């Protein structure tokens, strides 16, 4: 009897291993992913269906089928696959993300709301779920959307999307100082996207507003703490330089003096990753180039392109610096009182 059980167990393990490592299935999956990268969703779906027929419990292939169907705008199929996957015990954040996109695409806001609430219960530390749930609520309840994005920053300090939405919301609400801080933080987390171009324009605009607004009105006094008041105070010390106008050049001067003053007076009490990054760039001789990259495209794109032409070495050095590091924010630097 024991020999029989042993033989059955051996055969089960053999076939399970052979089935899970079927090279044809793996090759099909890779082929499908290639079609997806090239935007050929019809062929991707065709190949994925064949692969799934061979490995019907493979979660990754089913998720790819969901996403390929979504990209093809076959939302009914994407919904079908996503809801089937949602019944599994090994659901992940990606599934909530993709199924949420599908629900929003078909305007099934009730199901999307339920999905995000359940997702945040399972994955309370995932910034992408706060970001997308906030997007869902943004039109009908902007205050609740803002709270979700703020919670997203607290829960997942290095996820860029929540900074994007909070910076824009603060700009609308007159929270100039924190819009500046979160805009620049976003641009270091997400540097080369369409959204980064938008936020560069916002950042320049918020600096202009900071220097044309009484300093006590540049932040929410009810939520202000020592860090907020210290940053506003040191920035406000540069009013004389701002009198020459807010340009990439004057902002370089303003922000250089800010960093020197901040690290002389406040850095030990309030360590802050963004300011440490700025000081490092100053020490590396890259701060002027960084400020050109931040502000010049929004101020005058033609002038920025001309600047790049005559400062190729500096620009390439900055790009090498950016590509050679990952911008990470420590968990203990959340000075914003949400």
XYZ file of C-alpha atoms in Angstrom:
338
model
C 0.000 0.000 0.000
C 2.817 2.350 0.937
C 4.584 1.578 -2.343
C 1.409 2.340 -4.267
C 0.965 5.682 -2.497
C 4.610 6.509 -3.104
C 4.277 5.734 -6.798
C 1.134 7.883 -7.106
C 2.858 10.742 -5.287
C 5.886 10.454 -7.591
C 3.729 10.530 -10.716
C 1.728 13.504 -9.382
C 4.914 15.483 -8.684
C 6.378 14.534 -12.061
C 3.367 15.617 -14.062
C 2.780 18.721 -11.958
C 6.371 19.830 -12.523
C 6.245 19.042 -16.221
C 2.936 20.877 -16.539
C 4.064 23.987 -14.615
C 7.334 24.202 -16.547
C 5.920 23.423 -19.953
C 8.314 25.289 -22.274
C 5.591 25.674 -24.876
C 3.404 27.499 -22.369
C 6.239 29.743 -21.237
C 7.167 30.486 -24.846
C 3.569 31.366 -25.646
C 3.413 33.723 -22.663
C 6.602 35.499 -23.742
C 5.269 35.771 -27.289
C 2.026 37.282 -26.001
C 3.934 39.831 -23.910
C 5.886 40.788 -27.008
C 2.657 41.416 -28.911
C 1.371 43.520 -25.993
C 4.510 45.684 -25.972
C 4.033 46.314 -29.679
C 0.363 47.223 -29.260
C -0.896 44.153 -31.139
C -3.589 43.207 -28.642
C -5.509 40.891 -30.968
C -2.523 38.609 -31.361
C -1.638 38.937 -27.694
C -5.103 37.739 -26.708
C -5.049 34.929 -29.258
C -1.739 33.599 -27.900
C -2.718 34.127 -24.264
C -5.899 32.109 -24.738
C -3.863 29.235 -26.122
C -1.361 29.457 -23.260
C -4.122 29.587 -20.644
C -5.716 26.488 -22.177
C -2.471 24.707 -21.321
C -2.126 26.284 -17.851
C -5.617 27.375 -16.748
C -4.545 28.308 -13.199
C -1.632 30.552 -14.157
C -2.467 33.888 -12.531
C 0.098 35.971 -14.407
C -1.184 34.903 -17.822
C -4.759 35.594 -16.783
C -3.772 39.052 -15.534
C -2.115 39.708 -18.877
C -5.316 38.616 -20.615
C -7.264 41.039 -18.453
C -4.914 43.899 -19.317
C -4.710 43.069 -23.021
C -8.513 42.996 -23.160
C -8.655 46.342 -21.358
C -6.164 47.885 -23.774
C -8.147 46.499 -26.697
C -11.213 48.143 -25.093
C -12.948 44.802 -24.738
C -14.082 45.818 -21.285
C -16.651 43.035 -20.968
C -13.908 40.419 -21.309
C -11.563 42.327 -19.013
C -14.310 42.516 -16.383
C -15.073 38.809 -16.739
C -11.443 37.798 -16.294
C -10.831 40.261 -13.474
C -13.852 39.198 -11.443
C -12.891 35.560 -11.879
C -9.375 36.317 -10.592
C -10.822 38.262 -7.665
C -12.209 35.000 -6.271
C -8.722 33.575 -5.835
C -6.941 33.570 -2.480
C -3.687 34.906 -3.971
C -4.997 38.225 -5.324
C -2.460 41.042 -5.610
C -2.411 44.822 -5.979
C -2.021 44.626 -9.761
C -5.380 42.904 -10.044
C -7.146 45.653 -8.086
C -5.383 48.239 -10.238
C -6.381 46.667 -13.569
C -9.923 45.762 -12.576
C -10.385 49.260 -11.157
C -9.361 50.748 -14.497
C -11.880 48.476 -16.187
C -14.747 49.504 -13.896
C -13.929 53.176 -14.460
C -13.811 52.641 -18.222
C -17.395 51.328 -18.216
C -18.499 53.889 -15.607
C -19.367 51.202 -13.072
C -18.471 53.493 -10.203
C -20.373 51.508 -7.593
C -18.314 48.370 -8.221
C -15.126 50.416 -8.471
C -15.847 52.025 -5.096
C -16.413 48.620 -3.520
C -13.271 47.245 -5.184
C -10.984 50.003 -3.881
C -12.386 49.801 -0.366
C -11.735 46.059 -0.269
C -8.336 46.561 -1.864
C -7.253 49.053 0.784
C -8.322 46.645 3.521
C -6.095 43.963 2.012
C -3.245 46.269 0.995
C -3.287 49.368 3.257
C 0.304 50.251 2.391
C -0.093 50.446 -1.393
C -0.064 54.030 -2.643
C -1.486 53.193 -6.064
C -4.850 52.183 -4.564
C -5.182 55.483 -2.668
C -4.241 57.328 -5.837
C -6.803 55.604 -8.028
C -9.572 55.627 -5.438
C -9.001 59.366 -5.089
C -9.287 59.765 -8.849
C -12.619 57.932 -8.735
C -13.986 60.398 -6.161
C -12.289 63.567 -7.445
C -15.249 65.018 -9.358
C -18.067 64.336 -6.916
C -16.135 64.640 -3.625
C -12.809 66.489 -4.042
C -12.282 66.805 -0.286
C -12.518 63.054 0.230
C -10.278 62.503 -2.789
C -7.653 64.806 -1.272
C -7.816 62.897 2.027
C -7.186 59.645 0.170
C -4.182 61.075 -1.667
C -2.790 62.457 1.597
C -3.254 59.052 3.247
C -1.502 57.548 0.243
C 1.563 59.710 0.902
C 1.566 58.644 4.544
C 1.150 54.958 3.663
C 3.548 54.765 0.707
C 5.941 57.676 0.852
C 7.761 56.838 -2.390
C 4.738 56.374 -4.661
C 4.694 59.374 -7.008
C 1.027 59.654 -8.035
C -0.307 60.862 -4.704
C 2.200 63.744 -4.704
C 0.981 64.653 -8.188
C -2.643 64.938 -7.129
C -1.954 66.548 -3.767
C 0.314 69.202 -5.305
C -2.436 70.141 -7.765
C -5.121 70.136 -5.076
C -3.044 72.330 -2.767
C -2.443 74.765 -5.603
C -6.216 75.086 -6.042
C -6.719 75.501 -2.305
C -4.056 78.186 -1.879
C -1.598 75.910 -0.037
C 1.284 77.443 -1.978
C 4.195 76.292 0.166
C 3.235 72.622 0.307
C 2.271 72.640 -3.348
C 5.863 73.748 -4.053
C 7.374 71.039 -1.841
C 5.202 68.227 -3.155
C 5.555 69.350 -6.788
C 9.338 69.175 -6.615
C 9.220 65.900 -4.698
C 7.008 64.447 -7.437
C 9.430 65.620 -10.117
C 12.256 63.722 -8.465
C 10.163 60.574 -8.104
C 8.727 60.791 -11.630
C 11.023 62.869 -13.811
C 10.312 62.202 -17.476
C 6.593 61.823 -18.141
C 3.762 63.938 -19.503
C 2.727 64.557 -15.904
C 6.188 65.881 -15.050
C 5.863 68.502 -17.786
C 2.548 69.591 -16.277
C 3.994 69.810 -12.762
C 6.993 71.851 -13.917
C 4.516 74.495 -15.078
C 2.694 74.278 -11.758
C 5.917 74.561 -9.739
C 7.026 77.724 -11.532
C 3.566 79.226 -11.089
C 3.534 78.421 -7.366
C 6.907 80.109 -6.838
C 5.555 83.227 -8.525
C 2.548 83.141 -6.209
C 4.713 82.589 -3.135
C 6.603 85.821 -3.776
C 3.455 87.836 -4.499
C 1.532 86.584 -1.433
C 2.011 87.531 2.229
C 4.086 84.723 3.717
C 1.488 83.872 6.377
C -1.011 83.163 3.592
C 1.201 80.696 1.752
C 0.255 77.802 4.043
C -2.661 76.618 6.158
C -2.015 78.174 9.566
C -4.304 75.650 11.313
C -2.179 72.735 10.080
C 1.204 74.459 10.199
C 3.980 73.077 12.377
C 7.532 74.189 13.074
C 8.847 72.731 9.831
C 6.263 74.541 7.702
C 6.920 77.886 9.357
C 10.682 77.424 9.145
C 10.603 76.663 5.388
C 8.279 79.599 4.694
C 10.453 81.914 6.755
C 13.729 80.983 5.042
C 12.151 81.213 1.584
C 10.684 84.584 2.487
C 14.165 85.873 3.354
C 14.890 85.859 -0.390
C 12.325 88.551 -1.246
C 15.050 90.948 -2.445
C 16.236 88.454 -5.037
C 12.645 87.796 -6.113
C 12.285 91.495 -6.904
C 14.213 90.813 -10.119
C 11.410 88.497 -11.275
C 10.868 84.759 -10.984
C 13.032 83.206 -13.689
C 15.200 80.072 -13.786
C 18.196 82.265 -13.025
C 16.680 84.111 -10.058
C 15.218 80.882 -8.720
C 18.679 79.327 -8.816
C 19.950 82.218 -6.705
C 16.945 82.116 -4.349
C 17.158 78.382 -3.846
C 20.957 78.399 -3.418
C 20.636 80.932 -0.604
C 17.753 78.946 0.847
C 19.848 75.761 1.046
C 22.825 77.541 2.613
C 20.581 79.169 5.216
C 18.534 76.010 5.870
C 21.564 73.844 6.580
C 23.003 76.541 8.770
C 19.863 76.931 10.919
C 17.306 74.134 10.543
C 18.622 70.927 8.963
C 19.548 69.200 12.216
C 16.068 69.746 13.643
C 14.195 69.001 10.420
C 16.068 66.596 8.104
C 14.300 66.588 4.745
C 15.208 64.492 1.716
C 14.364 67.138 -0.886
C 16.670 69.713 0.698
C 19.429 67.121 1.127
C 19.091 66.358 -2.578
C 19.358 70.041 -3.456
C 22.479 70.429 -1.306
C 24.091 67.395 -2.935
C 23.469 68.887 -6.370
C 24.955 72.167 -5.170
C 28.052 70.340 -3.922
C 28.344 68.398 -7.187
C 28.178 71.594 -9.248
C 24.880 70.494 -10.815
C 22.414 72.784 -9.062
C 22.199 75.384 -11.838
C 21.533 72.650 -14.397
C 18.927 71.073 -12.112
C 17.116 74.410 -11.817
C 17.242 74.895 -15.562
C 15.727 71.423 -15.988
C 13.012 72.216 -13.427
C 11.994 75.722 -14.460
C 13.275 76.679 -17.910
C 10.927 74.485 -20.013
C 7.949 76.143 -18.331
C 9.434 79.639 -18.419
C 10.552 79.624 -22.060
C 11.041 76.358 -23.947
C 12.988 77.952 -26.804
C 15.410 79.561 -24.347
C 15.837 76.253 -22.546
C 16.649 74.466 -25.789
C 19.216 77.162 -26.577
C 20.670 76.816 -23.068
C 21.016 73.059 -23.579
C 22.840 73.647 -26.859
C 25.529 75.695 -25.137
C 25.690 73.636 -21.920
C 25.810 70.098 -23.300
C 28.441 68.837 -20.868
C 26.592 70.168 -17.821
C 23.294 68.749 -19.020
C 24.813 65.326 -19.738
C 26.455 65.304 -16.304
C 23.102 65.982 -14.677
C 21.423 63.235 -16.721
C 24.165 60.799 -15.699
C 23.588 61.770 -12.080
C 19.831 61.220 -12.337
C 20.185 57.857 -14.070
C 22.736 56.689 -11.542
C 20.560 56.939 -8.456
C 17.070 56.153 -7.200
C 15.380 58.992 -5.331
C 14.084 57.556 -2.049
C 12.335 59.355 0.804
C 12.798 58.126 4.398
C 9.667 57.192 6.324
C 10.367 59.594 9.215
C 10.238 62.875 7.274
C 6.480 63.413 7.024
C 6.281 66.972 8.376
C 3.033 67.754 6.617
C 0.143 67.661 9.093
C -2.684 66.075 7.111
